[in-house]
């Protein structure tokens, strides 16, 4: 369940129903002002709502005074072991301070930090890490790591409440995805404070993104979590922000920029779609609107599952088609598909978000689609549609099958020969798929 309480980290509300905030952490030495500010600007541009900086030494606390003034987004000071640095970070004007009360030197020192935080109106992020639980929970951690994490978090919350301090969010960090999910589910039922989510030391961009998507995505889908951070082993903190946004966009929790839909490709693919999708994805980064753009590897499906997309392309060996909201716009040579797609998108914006359709071009595209569509093909999309319908009920599944067997354009009966052969394209099994060069054009 969503947290009841809300705190304010600089200009960003956290918890209490506020949009889930995207957080990341700089990888630079904080005292290196130029490098740190450069990275903060980069992550802010990528969409970070809040940034955390490590403050392990005096010069970092000193640099913080400038960083909090120059940063375009609120700054959290990350402190471990040294309560004096926590005090200095609050004095420097940090918008929030992260500390684990268990490692800051005892309750008196925590109380000292709390007193100053209260005086300055600085919220805290308090939490526990699976790797550094208090001694009395070590055996429990061995027997039941989830209970140990939650117990440690509850003890921290109790300490804050004893000190009459409620201006905080809580985090429980574990490297284990199941433990992250289970412990946050449990804790969210027990406390009203906002939760910060993350799978700690998740790994490389590839594995870390997947672990985070599974762990954080599961919790967010349950309505649990108020800020998220994707921990990736990369110097490029903006990559963490991009992954966080993809998770939030996939769950439709927040909107930011275009949504790219691309088919998974299969043996019907007739052009180098890897390259096309990569180029479309990269060029879409220049747009801020949440338009949906679809790329289909062939016209066998027609526009099919991507009918709702604002814009889309469907390609074949020499020719492809651009469409909008399920209606063809124009037919273009495959080599020009991407450029023409973006011309159409730009025309749409120039005309105040209105589709500009040339009827003659649209008619030509419709005819091309009717020639290339194959209503009898069992494509991944159609199988998925049948399965989805079957999950609803058998009658709906039959209807999908019937519709499939009668082509919408030419109404060809079932069993007709597929309209698009594969002559002229050869599959190069030796080439690296990573290089995106699986096909050579004949
Ligand atoms: S059948 Fe579907 S998955 Fe296969 S290439 Fe065509 S659109 Fe892509």
Coordinates of C-alpha atoms and ligand atoms in Angstrom, one line a residue:
X1 CA 0.0 0.0 0.0
X2 CA 1.1 3.6 -0.6
X3 CA 2.7 5.4 2.3
X4 CA 0.4 7.6 4.4
X5 CA 2.9 10.2 5.2
X6 CA 4.6 12.6 2.9
X7 CA 7.9 14.4 3.3
X8 CA 9.4 17.1 1.2
X9 CA 12.9 16.7 -0.2
X10 CA 13.7 20.2 -1.5
X11 CA 11.0 20.8 -4.1
X12 CA 10.1 17.1 -4.5
X13 CA 7.2 15.7 -2.4
X14 CA 7.9 12.1 -1.4
X15 CA 5.2 9.6 -0.3
X16 CA 1.6 10.2 0.6
X17 CA 0.5 9.6 -3.0
X18 CA 3.1 11.8 -4.7
X19 CA 4.5 10.5 -8.0
X20 CA 7.2 7.9 -7.5
X21 CA 10.5 10.0 -7.5
X22 CA 13.5 8.9 -9.5
X23 CA 16.7 9.1 -7.6
X24 CA 20.3 8.4 -8.5
X25 CA 23.7 8.9 -7.0
X26 CA 26.8 10.6 -8.4
X27 CA 29.8 8.5 -8.9
X28 CA 32.3 11.3 -8.8
X29 CA 34.4 12.4 -5.8
X30 CA 32.0 15.0 -4.4
X31 CA 34.8 17.4 -3.5
X32 CA 35.6 17.6 -7.2
X33 CA 33.0 20.3 -7.8
X34 CA 33.3 20.6 -11.6
X35 CA 32.9 16.8 -12.2
X36 CA 30.2 16.4 -9.6
X37 CA 28.1 19.3 -11.0
X38 CA 28.6 18.0 -14.5
X39 CA 27.2 14.6 -13.5
X40 CA 24.3 16.2 -11.5
X41 CA 23.3 18.2 -14.6
X42 CA 23.5 15.1 -16.8
X43 CA 21.3 13.0 -14.5
X44 CA 18.9 15.9 -14.1
X45 CA 18.6 16.2 -17.8
X46 CA 18.0 12.4 -18.0
X47 CA 15.1 12.9 -15.6
X48 CA 16.4 12.4 -12.1
X49 CA 14.2 14.1 -9.6
X50 CA 16.6 13.8 -6.7
X51 CA 20.4 13.1 -6.6
X52 CA 22.5 11.7 -3.8
X53 CA 26.1 12.5 -3.3
X54 CA 28.6 10.7 -1.0
X55 CA 30.1 12.7 1.8
X56 CA 32.8 10.6 3.3
X57 CA 35.3 13.4 4.1
X58 CA 35.5 17.1 5.2
X59 CA 36.1 18.5 1.7
X60 CA 33.0 16.8 0.5
X61 CA 30.9 18.5 3.2
X62 CA 32.6 21.7 2.2
X63 CA 31.7 21.2 -1.5
X64 CA 28.1 20.4 -0.6
X65 CA 27.6 24.1 0.3
X66 CA 28.1 25.0 -3.4
X67 CA 26.4 21.9 -4.8
X68 CA 23.1 22.5 -3.0
X69 CA 23.0 26.0 -4.5
X70 CA 24.0 25.1 -8.0
X71 CA 22.1 21.8 -8.4
X72 CA 18.9 21.9 -10.5
X73 CA 17.5 19.1 -8.4
X74 CA 17.4 18.4 -4.6
X75 CA 20.6 16.9 -3.1
X76 CA 20.8 14.1 -0.5
X77 CA 24.0 13.8 1.4
X78 CA 25.0 10.2 2.0
X79 CA 26.8 9.8 5.3
X80 CA 28.2 6.7 7.0
X81 CA 30.0 6.3 10.4
X82 CA 30.6 10.0 11.1
X83 CA 27.8 12.0 12.7
X84 CA 29.9 15.2 12.5
X85 CA 29.7 15.0 8.7
X86 CA 25.9 14.6 9.0
X87 CA 25.8 17.7 11.1
X88 CA 28.0 19.6 8.5
X89 CA 25.8 18.3 5.7
X90 CA 22.7 19.7 7.3
X91 CA 24.5 23.0 8.0
X92 CA 25.6 23.0 4.3
X93 CA 21.9 23.0 3.3
X94 CA 21.5 19.4 2.0
X95 CA 17.9 18.9 1.1
X96 CA 18.0 15.5 2.9
X97 CA 20.6 13.4 4.7
X98 CA 20.9 9.7 4.4
X99 CA 22.2 7.8 7.3
X100 CA 21.9 4.4 8.9
X101 CA 21.4 5.1 12.6
X102 CA 23.0 1.7 13.4
X103 CA 26.4 2.9 12.2
X104 CA 26.6 6.5 13.2
X105 CA 28.0 6.0 16.7
X106 CA 25.1 5.4 19.1
X107 CA 21.8 6.8 20.1
X108 CA 23.3 10.1 21.5
X109 CA 24.9 10.9 18.2
X110 CA 21.7 10.1 16.3
X111 CA 19.8 12.4 18.7
X112 CA 22.3 15.2 18.0
X113 CA 21.7 14.8 14.3
X114 CA 18.0 14.7 14.7
X115 CA 18.0 17.8 16.8
X116 CA 19.8 19.8 14.1
X117 CA 17.6 18.2 11.3
X118 CA 14.5 19.3 13.2
X119 CA 15.9 22.8 13.7
X120 CA 16.8 23.2 10.0
X121 CA 13.7 21.4 8.6
X122 CA 15.9 18.8 6.9
X123 CA 14.3 15.4 6.3
X124 CA 16.3 12.2 6.7
X125 CA 16.5 8.9 4.9
X126 CA 17.1 6.3 7.5
X127 CA 17.6 2.7 6.8
X128 CA 19.2 -0.6 7.1
X129 CA 21.4 -2.7 4.9
X130 CA 21.4 -6.5 4.8
X131 CA 25.2 -6.5 5.1
X132 CA 25.3 -4.4 8.3
X133 CA 22.5 -5.4 10.6
X134 CA 23.0 -4.8 14.4
X135 CA 24.8 -7.6 16.3
X136 CA 21.7 -8.8 18.1
X137 CA 20.0 -9.6 14.8
X138 CA 22.8 -11.6 13.3
X139 CA 21.4 -15.0 14.2
X140 CA 17.9 -13.9 13.0
X141 CA 19.5 -12.7 9.8
X142 CA 20.9 -16.2 9.3
X143 CA 17.6 -17.9 10.2
X144 CA 15.2 -15.5 8.6
X145 CA 16.8 -12.6 6.7
X146 CA 13.5 -10.9 5.8
X147 CA 12.4 -10.8 9.4
X148 CA 15.8 -9.5 10.4
X149 CA 15.7 -6.7 7.9
X150 CA 12.2 -5.7 8.9
X151 CA 13.0 -5.9 12.6
X152 CA 16.1 -3.7 12.1
X153 CA 14.0 -1.1 10.1
X154 CA 11.3 -1.1 12.8
X155 CA 13.8 -0.5 15.5
X156 CA 15.2 2.4 13.5
X157 CA 11.7 3.8 13.1
X158 CA 11.0 3.4 16.8
X159 CA 14.2 5.3 17.6
X160 CA 13.1 8.2 15.4
X161 CA 9.7 8.2 17.0
X162 CA 11.2 8.2 20.5
X163 CA 13.1 11.2 19.5
X164 CA 9.8 12.7 18.3
X165 CA 11.0 12.9 14.7
X166 CA 8.7 12.0 11.8
X167 CA 10.3 13.8 8.9
X168 CA 12.0 10.8 7.3
X169 CA 11.7 8.0 4.7
X170 CA 12.9 4.5 5.2
X171 CA 15.0 2.1 3.1
X172 CA 15.9 -1.5 3.5
X173 CA 18.6 -2.6 1.2
X174 CA 19.4 -6.2 0.2
X175 CA 21.2 -7.7 -2.7
X176 CA 18.5 -10.4 -2.8
X177 CA 15.5 -9.6 -5.0
X178 CA 13.1 -12.0 -3.1
X179 CA 14.2 -10.5 0.2
X180 CA 13.8 -7.0 -1.1
X181 CA 10.3 -7.8 -2.2
X182 CA 9.2 -9.7 0.9
X183 CA 10.7 -7.2 3.4
X184 CA 9.3 -4.1 1.8
X185 CA 5.9 -5.8 1.5
X186 CA 6.0 -6.5 5.2
X187 CA 7.3 -3.1 6.3
X188 CA 4.8 -1.2 4.2
X189 CA 2.0 -2.8 6.2
X190 CA 3.6 -1.7 9.5
X191 CA 4.7 1.9 9.1
X192 CA 3.2 5.0 7.6
X193 CA 6.5 6.5 6.3
X194 CA 7.6 6.8 2.7
X195 CA 9.8 4.0 1.4
X196 CA 12.8 4.3 -0.7
X197 CA 13.3 1.2 -2.9
X198 CA 16.5 -0.3 -4.4
X199 CA 18.2 -3.6 -5.0
X200 CA 21.6 -2.9 -3.6
X201 CA 24.7 -3.7 -5.7
X202 CA 22.4 -5.0 -8.4
X203 CA 25.3 -5.5 -10.9
X204 CA 26.0 -4.5 -14.5
X205 CA 23.7 -2.5 -16.7
X206 CA 22.2 -5.7 -18.1
X207 CA 21.8 -7.8 -15.0
X208 CA 21.3 -4.9 -12.6
X209 CA 18.5 -3.5 -14.7
X210 CA 16.7 -6.8 -14.8
X211 CA 17.1 -7.5 -11.1
X212 CA 15.8 -4.0 -10.4
X213 CA 12.9 -4.3 -12.8
X214 CA 11.8 -7.5 -11.2
X215 CA 12.3 -6.4 -7.6
X216 CA 11.2 -2.8 -7.8
X217 CA 8.6 -3.5 -10.5
X218 CA 6.9 -6.1 -8.3
X219 CA 6.7 -3.7 -5.4
X220 CA 5.7 -0.7 -7.4
X221 CA 2.9 -2.7 -9.1
X222 CA 1.6 -3.4 -5.6
X223 CA 1.6 0.4 -4.9
X224 CA 4.7 0.1 -2.6
X225 CA 7.6 2.5 -3.0
X226 CA 7.9 6.3 -3.1
X227 CA 11.4 6.9 -4.4
X228 CA 13.5 4.4 -6.4
X229 CA 17.2 4.1 -7.3
X230 CA 18.6 1.6 -9.7
X231 CA 22.1 0.7 -8.6
X232 CA 24.2 -0.1 -11.6
X233 CA 28.0 -0.8 -11.9
X234 CA 28.6 2.0 -14.3
X235 CA 30.2 5.5 -14.0
X236 CA 27.3 6.9 -16.1
X237 CA 24.7 7.6 -13.4
X238 CA 22.3 8.7 -16.1
X239 CA 21.9 5.1 -17.2
X240 CA 20.4 4.4 -13.7
X241 CA 17.9 7.2 -14.3
X242 CA 16.9 5.8 -17.8
X243 CA 16.3 2.4 -16.4
X244 CA 14.2 3.8 -13.5
X245 CA 12.1 5.7 -16.0
X246 CA 11.5 2.6 -18.2
X247 CA 10.3 0.8 -15.1
X248 CA 7.9 3.6 -14.1
X249 CA 6.7 4.0 -17.7
X250 CA 6.1 0.3 -18.2
X251 CA 3.9 0.3 -15.1
X252 CA 2.2 3.5 -16.3
X253 CA 3.1 5.1 -13.0
X254 CA 4.7 8.1 -14.7
X255 CA 4.9 9.5 -18.2
X256 CA 8.1 10.8 -19.7
X257 CA 9.0 11.0 -23.4
X258 CA 7.9 8.6 -26.1
X259 CA 7.2 4.9 -25.7
X260 CA 8.8 2.7 -28.2
X261 CA 7.0 -0.6 -29.1
X262 CA 9.0 -3.1 -31.2
X263 CA 8.1 -6.6 -32.3
X264 CA 10.4 -9.3 -31.1
X265 CA 11.2 -10.3 -34.8
X266 CA 10.9 -13.8 -36.1
X267 CA 11.6 -15.8 -39.2
X268 CA 9.3 -13.5 -41.2
X269 CA 11.6 -10.5 -40.7
X270 CA 12.9 -9.2 -44.0
X271 CA 15.1 -6.2 -43.1
X272 CA 17.7 -5.2 -40.6
X273 CA 15.4 -4.3 -37.9
X274 CA 18.0 -4.2 -35.1
X275 CA 19.6 -1.1 -36.7
X276 CA 16.2 0.5 -37.4
X277 CA 14.9 0.1 -33.9
X278 CA 18.2 1.4 -32.4
X279 CA 18.0 4.5 -34.6
X280 CA 14.4 5.1 -33.9
X281 CA 15.0 4.8 -30.1
X282 CA 18.0 7.2 -30.3
X283 CA 16.1 9.8 -32.4
X284 CA 13.1 9.6 -30.1
X285 CA 15.2 10.9 -27.2
X286 CA 14.9 14.3 -28.7
X287 CA 11.1 14.3 -28.0
X288 CA 9.4 15.0 -24.7
X289 CA 5.8 14.1 -25.5
X290 CA 4.7 10.6 -24.4
X291 CA 3.8 9.5 -28.0
X292 CA 3.8 5.8 -28.8
X293 CA 5.9 4.7 -31.8
X294 CA 5.9 1.2 -33.0
X295 CA 8.3 -0.7 -35.2
X296 CA 7.1 -4.0 -36.8
X297 CA 9.4 -6.3 -38.6
X298 CA 7.0 -7.3 -41.4
X299 CA 3.6 -6.6 -42.8
X300 CA 2.3 -10.1 -42.3
X301 CA 0.3 -8.9 -39.3
X302 CA -0.8 -5.8 -41.0
X303 CA -0.8 -3.1 -38.4
X304 CA -2.1 -5.6 -35.9
X305 CA -1.3 -5.2 -32.3
X306 CA 0.3 -1.8 -32.9
X307 CA -3.0 -0.3 -34.0
X308 CA -3.1 2.1 -31.1
X309 CA 0.4 3.6 -31.7
X310 CA 0.5 7.2 -32.6
X311 CA 3.1 6.4 -35.3
X312 CA 4.5 3.2 -36.6
X313 CA 6.5 1.6 -39.3
X314 CA 6.2 -1.8 -40.7
X315 CA 9.0 -2.9 -43.0
X316 CA 9.7 -5.4 -45.7
X317 CA 12.5 -6.2 -48.1
X318 CA 12.4 -3.1 -50.3
X319 CA 9.4 -1.2 -49.2
X320 CA 7.8 -0.3 -45.9
X321 CA 4.8 1.6 -44.6
X322 CA 4.3 4.4 -42.2
X323 CA 1.0 4.6 -40.3
X324 CA -0.7 6.4 -37.6
X325 CA -3.4 5.1 -35.2
X326 CA -4.0 2.0 -37.3
X327 CA -4.4 3.9 -40.6
X328 CA -1.7 3.9 -43.3
X329 CA 0.0 7.2 -44.1
X330 CA 2.4 6.4 -46.9
X331 CA 4.6 3.7 -48.5
X332 CA 8.3 4.4 -48.6
X333 CA 11.5 2.6 -49.6
X334 CA 12.9 0.6 -46.6
X335 CA 16.1 2.6 -46.6
X336 CA 14.1 5.9 -46.0
X337 CA 11.7 4.5 -43.4
X338 CA 13.2 6.1 -40.4
X339 CA 13.8 9.5 -42.0
X340 CA 10.2 9.6 -43.3
X341 CA 8.8 8.4 -40.0
X342 CA 10.4 11.4 -38.2
X343 CA 9.3 13.8 -41.0
X344 CA 5.7 12.6 -40.3
X345 CA 6.2 13.0 -36.5
X346 CA 7.5 16.5 -37.0
X347 CA 4.7 17.5 -39.4
X348 CA 2.3 16.3 -36.7
X349 CA 3.8 18.6 -34.1
X350 CA 4.1 21.5 -36.6
X351 CA 0.4 21.2 -37.3
X352 CA -0.5 21.4 -33.6
X353 CA -0.6 17.6 -33.0
X354 CA -2.8 16.8 -36.0
X355 CA -2.1 14.0 -38.3
X356 CA -1.3 15.2 -41.8
X357 CA -2.6 12.6 -44.3
X358 CA -2.2 12.8 -48.1
X359 CA -5.1 10.6 -49.3
X360 CA -3.4 9.5 -52.5
X361 CA -0.3 8.4 -50.6
X362 CA -2.5 6.7 -48.0
X363 CA -4.4 4.8 -50.7
X364 CA -1.1 3.6 -52.2
X365 CA 0.0 2.4 -48.7
X366 CA -3.2 0.6 -48.1
X367 CA -2.9 -1.2 -51.4
X368 CA 0.7 -2.2 -50.5
X369 CA -0.4 -3.4 -47.1
X370 CA -3.2 -5.5 -48.6
X371 CA -0.7 -7.2 -50.9
X372 CA 1.7 -8.0 -48.1
X373 CA -0.6 -8.9 -45.3
X374 CA -1.1 -12.6 -44.7
X375 CA -4.1 -13.2 -42.6
X376 CA -3.4 -16.9 -42.3
X377 CA 0.0 -16.6 -40.7
X378 CA 0.3 -17.7 -37.1
X379 CA 2.5 -14.8 -36.0
X380 CA 3.7 -14.3 -32.4
X381 CA 1.3 -11.3 -32.1
X382 CA -1.7 -13.3 -33.3
X383 CA -0.9 -16.3 -31.1
X384 CA -0.6 -13.9 -28.1
X385 CA -4.0 -12.3 -29.1
X386 CA -5.5 -15.8 -29.2
X387 CA -4.0 -16.8 -25.9
X388 CA -5.2 -13.6 -24.3
X389 CA -8.7 -14.1 -25.7
X390 CA -8.6 -17.8 -24.6
X391 CA -7.8 -16.6 -21.1
X392 CA -11.1 -14.6 -21.2
X393 CA -13.2 -17.3 -22.7
X394 CA -13.3 -19.8 -25.5
X395 CA -15.9 -17.9 -27.5
X396 CA -13.7 -14.8 -27.7
X397 CA -10.8 -17.0 -28.8
X398 CA -12.9 -18.4 -31.6
X399 CA -13.8 -14.9 -32.7
X400 CA -10.1 -14.0 -32.9
X401 CA -9.4 -17.1 -34.9
X402 CA -12.2 -16.3 -37.3
X403 CA -11.1 -12.7 -37.8
X404 CA -7.6 -14.0 -38.4
X405 CA -8.6 -16.4 -41.1
X406 CA -10.3 -13.6 -43.1
X407 CA -7.9 -10.9 -44.1
X408 CA -9.2 -7.4 -43.3
X409 CA -8.0 -5.9 -46.5
X410 CA -8.4 -8.5 -49.3
X411 CA -10.6 -11.0 -47.4
X412 CA -8.5 -13.9 -48.7
X413 CA -9.7 -17.2 -47.5
X414 CA -7.7 -19.3 -45.1
X415 CA -5.0 -21.4 -46.7
X416 CA -4.0 -18.8 -49.3
X417 CA -0.3 -18.7 -50.0
X418 CA 1.6 -16.1 -48.1
X419 CA 2.0 -12.9 -50.1
X420 CA 5.6 -12.1 -49.2
X421 CA 8.4 -14.4 -50.0
X422 CA 12.0 -14.0 -48.7
X423 CA 13.8 -13.9 -52.0
X424 CA 16.8 -11.5 -52.0
X425 CA 17.5 -11.6 -48.3
X426 CA 19.9 -14.1 -46.7
X427 CA 20.5 -14.9 -43.1
X428 CA 24.0 -14.7 -42.0
X429 CA 24.1 -17.1 -39.0
X430 CA 27.8 -16.4 -38.4
X431 CA 27.5 -12.7 -37.9
X432 CA 27.2 -11.4 -34.3
X433 CA 23.7 -10.5 -33.4
X434 CA 25.1 -7.9 -31.1
X435 CA 26.5 -6.0 -34.1
X436 CA 23.0 -5.9 -35.6
X437 CA 24.1 -7.3 -38.9
X438 CA 22.3 -10.6 -39.1
X439 CA 21.0 -9.9 -42.6
X440 CA 22.7 -9.2 -45.8
X441 CA 20.5 -7.7 -48.5
X442 CA 20.5 -9.4 -51.8
Ligands
LIG1 S1 5.5 -11.7 -37.6 FE1 5.5 -10.3 -35.9 S2 7.4 -10.8 -34.8 FE2 7.6 -11.6 -36.8 S3 8.7 -10.0 -37.9 FE3 6.5 -9.8 -38.3 S4 5.8 -8.3 -36.8 FE4 7.8 -9.0 -36.1

